Amino acid sequence: MARRPHNAPPTRETGPRINDRIRCPEIRLIGADGENVGVVTPARGMAMAEEAGLDLVEISPNAEPPVVKIMDFGKYKYETQKRESEARKKQKIIEIKEVKFRPNTDVHDYEVKMRNVYKFLENGDKVKVTLRFRGREMAHQNLGRELLERVAEDTKDCGRVENMPKMEGRQMIMLIGPLPK
């Protein structure tokens, strides 16, 4: 269902308050070249900003009195966006990869699956090891636990167990995370 424009919620300003939106009796002003002007009225600060051809930008609104700086707001906004995008580029997103086993997984299949576990851990991802029980296999949960303990033992040099094996319905689940670098 489309919303009618007059029913839309009021838009909230995000970011610092600028120019005539600064409404407090007095402000601590920092000049365009970084020197501390002192405590003045917002009207005096606006006059100084217009004289310099720049904007009045509220830097720390929670201070007493609020700290305001004379600067080019467009340039300030551009630089903060650039800084945020650089921070996003540098962060590593940890994914959870899943490897599924069965209680009667044979030696070769086990080795192939373990190669994947090692590869995932080396890439910095977490690995969710799932052991699925079918039919009468539920009677032999101890075999499944032994298999997961073997996986934990084999991965102790490149990862650590974050969640010990536990039953969830018909499957036993264990979470292994990479070692911190």
Coordinates of C-alpha atoms in Angstrom, one line a residue:
M1 CA 0.0 0.0 0.0
A2 CA 1.5 3.4 -1.0
R3 CA 1.7 6.1 1.6
R4 CA 0.3 9.5 0.9
P5 CA 2.8 12.3 1.3
H6 CA 1.0 14.1 4.0
N7 CA 1.0 10.9 6.1
A8 CA 4.7 10.5 5.9
P9 CA 6.6 10.9 9.1
P10 CA 8.6 14.1 9.6
T11 CA 12.1 13.8 8.3
R12 CA 14.8 13.9 11.0
E13 CA 18.0 15.8 10.3
T14 CA 21.0 13.5 10.7
G15 CA 24.4 14.9 11.4
P16 CA 25.5 18.1 13.1
R17 CA 23.3 21.2 13.4
I18 CA 24.5 24.0 11.2
N19 CA 24.0 27.8 11.0
D20 CA 20.5 29.0 12.1
R21 CA 19.6 25.5 13.5
I22 CA 21.9 26.1 16.4
R23 CA 19.5 27.3 19.1
C24 CA 21.1 27.9 22.5
P25 CA 21.9 31.1 24.4
E26 CA 25.7 30.9 24.0
I27 CA 28.3 28.8 22.2
R28 CA 32.0 28.1 22.4
L29 CA 33.3 29.2 19.1
I30 CA 36.4 28.0 17.2
G31 CA 37.5 30.1 14.3
A32 CA 38.1 29.1 10.7
D33 CA 41.9 28.8 11.3
G34 CA 41.4 26.7 14.4
E35 CA 42.0 29.3 17.1
N36 CA 39.6 29.5 20.1
V37 CA 37.5 32.6 19.9
G38 CA 35.7 32.0 23.2
V39 CA 32.1 32.0 24.4
V40 CA 29.8 34.1 22.2
T41 CA 26.2 34.3 21.1
P42 CA 25.1 32.3 18.1
A43 CA 24.2 35.5 16.3
R44 CA 27.7 36.8 16.6
G45 CA 29.1 33.4 15.5
M46 CA 26.8 33.5 12.4
A47 CA 28.0 37.0 11.6
M48 CA 31.7 35.8 11.8
A49 CA 30.9 32.8 9.6
E50 CA 29.2 34.9 6.9
E51 CA 32.1 37.3 7.0
A52 CA 34.5 34.4 6.3
G53 CA 32.1 32.9 3.7
L54 CA 31.8 29.6 5.6
D55 CA 29.2 27.7 7.8
L56 CA 28.8 27.5 11.5
V57 CA 28.9 23.7 12.4
E58 CA 28.1 22.2 15.8
I59 CA 31.1 19.9 16.7
S60 CA 30.1 18.7 20.2
P61 CA 26.5 19.4 21.1
N62 CA 26.7 17.7 24.6
A63 CA 29.4 20.1 25.9
E64 CA 28.5 23.0 28.2
P65 CA 28.3 25.4 26.3
P66 CA 28.1 23.5 22.9
V67 CA 31.3 23.7 20.8
V68 CA 30.8 25.2 17.3
K69 CA 33.4 25.7 14.6
I70 CA 33.5 27.9 11.5
M71 CA 34.1 25.7 8.5
D72 CA 32.9 24.7 5.0
F73 CA 30.1 22.2 5.8
G74 CA 30.1 20.6 2.4
K75 CA 33.8 19.8 2.7
Y76 CA 33.3 18.5 6.3
K77 CA 30.5 16.2 5.2
Y78 CA 32.5 14.9 2.3
E79 CA 35.5 14.1 4.5
T80 CA 33.4 12.3 7.1
Q81 CA 31.8 10.1 4.4
K82 CA 35.2 9.3 3.0
R83 CA 36.5 8.4 6.4
E84 CA 33.5 6.1 7.1
S85 CA 33.9 4.3 3.7
E86 CA 37.6 3.7 4.4
A87 CA 36.7 2.2 7.8
R88 CA 34.1 -0.1 6.0
K89 CA 36.7 -1.2 3.5
K90 CA 39.2 -2.3 6.2
Q91 CA 36.7 -4.3 8.3
K92 CA 36.6 -8.1 7.8
I93 CA 33.2 -9.7 7.7
I94 CA 33.3 -13.1 9.4
E95 CA 31.0 -15.6 7.7
I96 CA 29.8 -18.9 9.2
K97 CA 30.5 -21.8 6.8
E98 CA 28.9 -25.1 7.4
V99 CA 30.4 -28.6 7.0
K100 CA 28.0 -31.6 7.3
F101 CA 29.0 -35.0 8.6
R102 CA 27.2 -38.2 9.3
P103 CA 28.1 -40.6 12.2
N104 CA 29.4 -43.2 9.8
T105 CA 31.5 -40.8 7.6
D106 CA 34.5 -42.8 6.3
V107 CA 38.2 -41.9 6.4
H108 CA 38.6 -40.4 2.9
D109 CA 35.3 -38.4 3.1
Y110 CA 36.4 -37.2 6.6
E111 CA 39.7 -35.9 5.2
V112 CA 38.1 -34.1 2.3
K113 CA 35.6 -32.4 4.6
M114 CA 38.5 -31.5 7.0
R115 CA 40.4 -29.9 4.2
N116 CA 37.4 -27.6 3.7
V117 CA 37.3 -26.8 7.4
Y118 CA 41.0 -25.9 7.4
K119 CA 40.5 -23.7 4.4
F120 CA 37.6 -21.9 6.0
L121 CA 39.5 -21.3 9.2
E122 CA 42.5 -20.0 7.4
N123 CA 40.3 -17.5 5.5
G124 CA 39.1 -16.2 8.9
D125 CA 35.6 -17.6 8.8
K126 CA 33.8 -19.6 11.5
V127 CA 32.9 -23.2 10.8
K128 CA 29.6 -24.8 11.9
V129 CA 30.1 -28.5 12.0
T130 CA 26.8 -30.3 11.8
L131 CA 26.4 -34.0 12.4
R132 CA 23.1 -35.4 11.1
F133 CA 21.5 -38.5 12.6
R134 CA 19.0 -40.6 10.6
G135 CA 16.7 -43.3 11.9
R136 CA 18.4 -45.8 14.2
E137 CA 21.6 -43.7 14.2
M138 CA 19.9 -41.7 17.1
A139 CA 20.6 -44.7 19.3
H140 CA 24.4 -44.2 18.8
Q141 CA 24.9 -40.5 19.7
N142 CA 28.2 -41.4 21.4
L143 CA 29.7 -42.2 18.0
G144 CA 28.7 -38.8 16.8
R145 CA 30.1 -37.1 19.8
E146 CA 33.4 -39.0 19.3
L147 CA 33.5 -37.8 15.7
L148 CA 33.0 -34.2 16.7
E149 CA 35.7 -34.5 19.4
R150 CA 38.0 -35.8 16.7
V151 CA 37.2 -32.8 14.5
A152 CA 37.9 -30.5 17.5
E153 CA 41.2 -32.3 18.2
D154 CA 42.3 -32.0 14.5
T155 CA 41.5 -28.3 14.3
K156 CA 43.1 -27.2 17.6
D157 CA 46.2 -25.8 15.7
C158 CA 44.2 -23.5 13.4
G159 CA 41.0 -22.9 15.4
R160 CA 39.3 -23.1 18.7
V161 CA 35.9 -24.6 19.7
E162 CA 33.5 -21.8 20.5
N163 CA 30.4 -24.0 21.1
M164 CA 30.9 -27.5 22.3
P165 CA 28.9 -30.2 20.6
K166 CA 25.2 -30.2 21.6
M167 CA 22.1 -31.9 20.3
E168 CA 19.4 -29.9 18.4
G169 CA 16.7 -32.2 17.3
R170 CA 18.2 -34.9 15.1
Q171 CA 21.6 -33.1 14.6
M172 CA 24.6 -32.4 16.8
I173 CA 26.2 -29.0 16.2
M174 CA 29.6 -27.6 17.1
L175 CA 31.0 -24.1 16.2
I176 CA 34.7 -23.6 15.6
G177 CA 36.2 -20.1 15.3
P178 CA 39.6 -19.1 13.8
L179 CA 42.5 -18.4 16.1
P180 CA 43.1 -14.7 16.7
K181 CA 46.1 -13.4 14.7

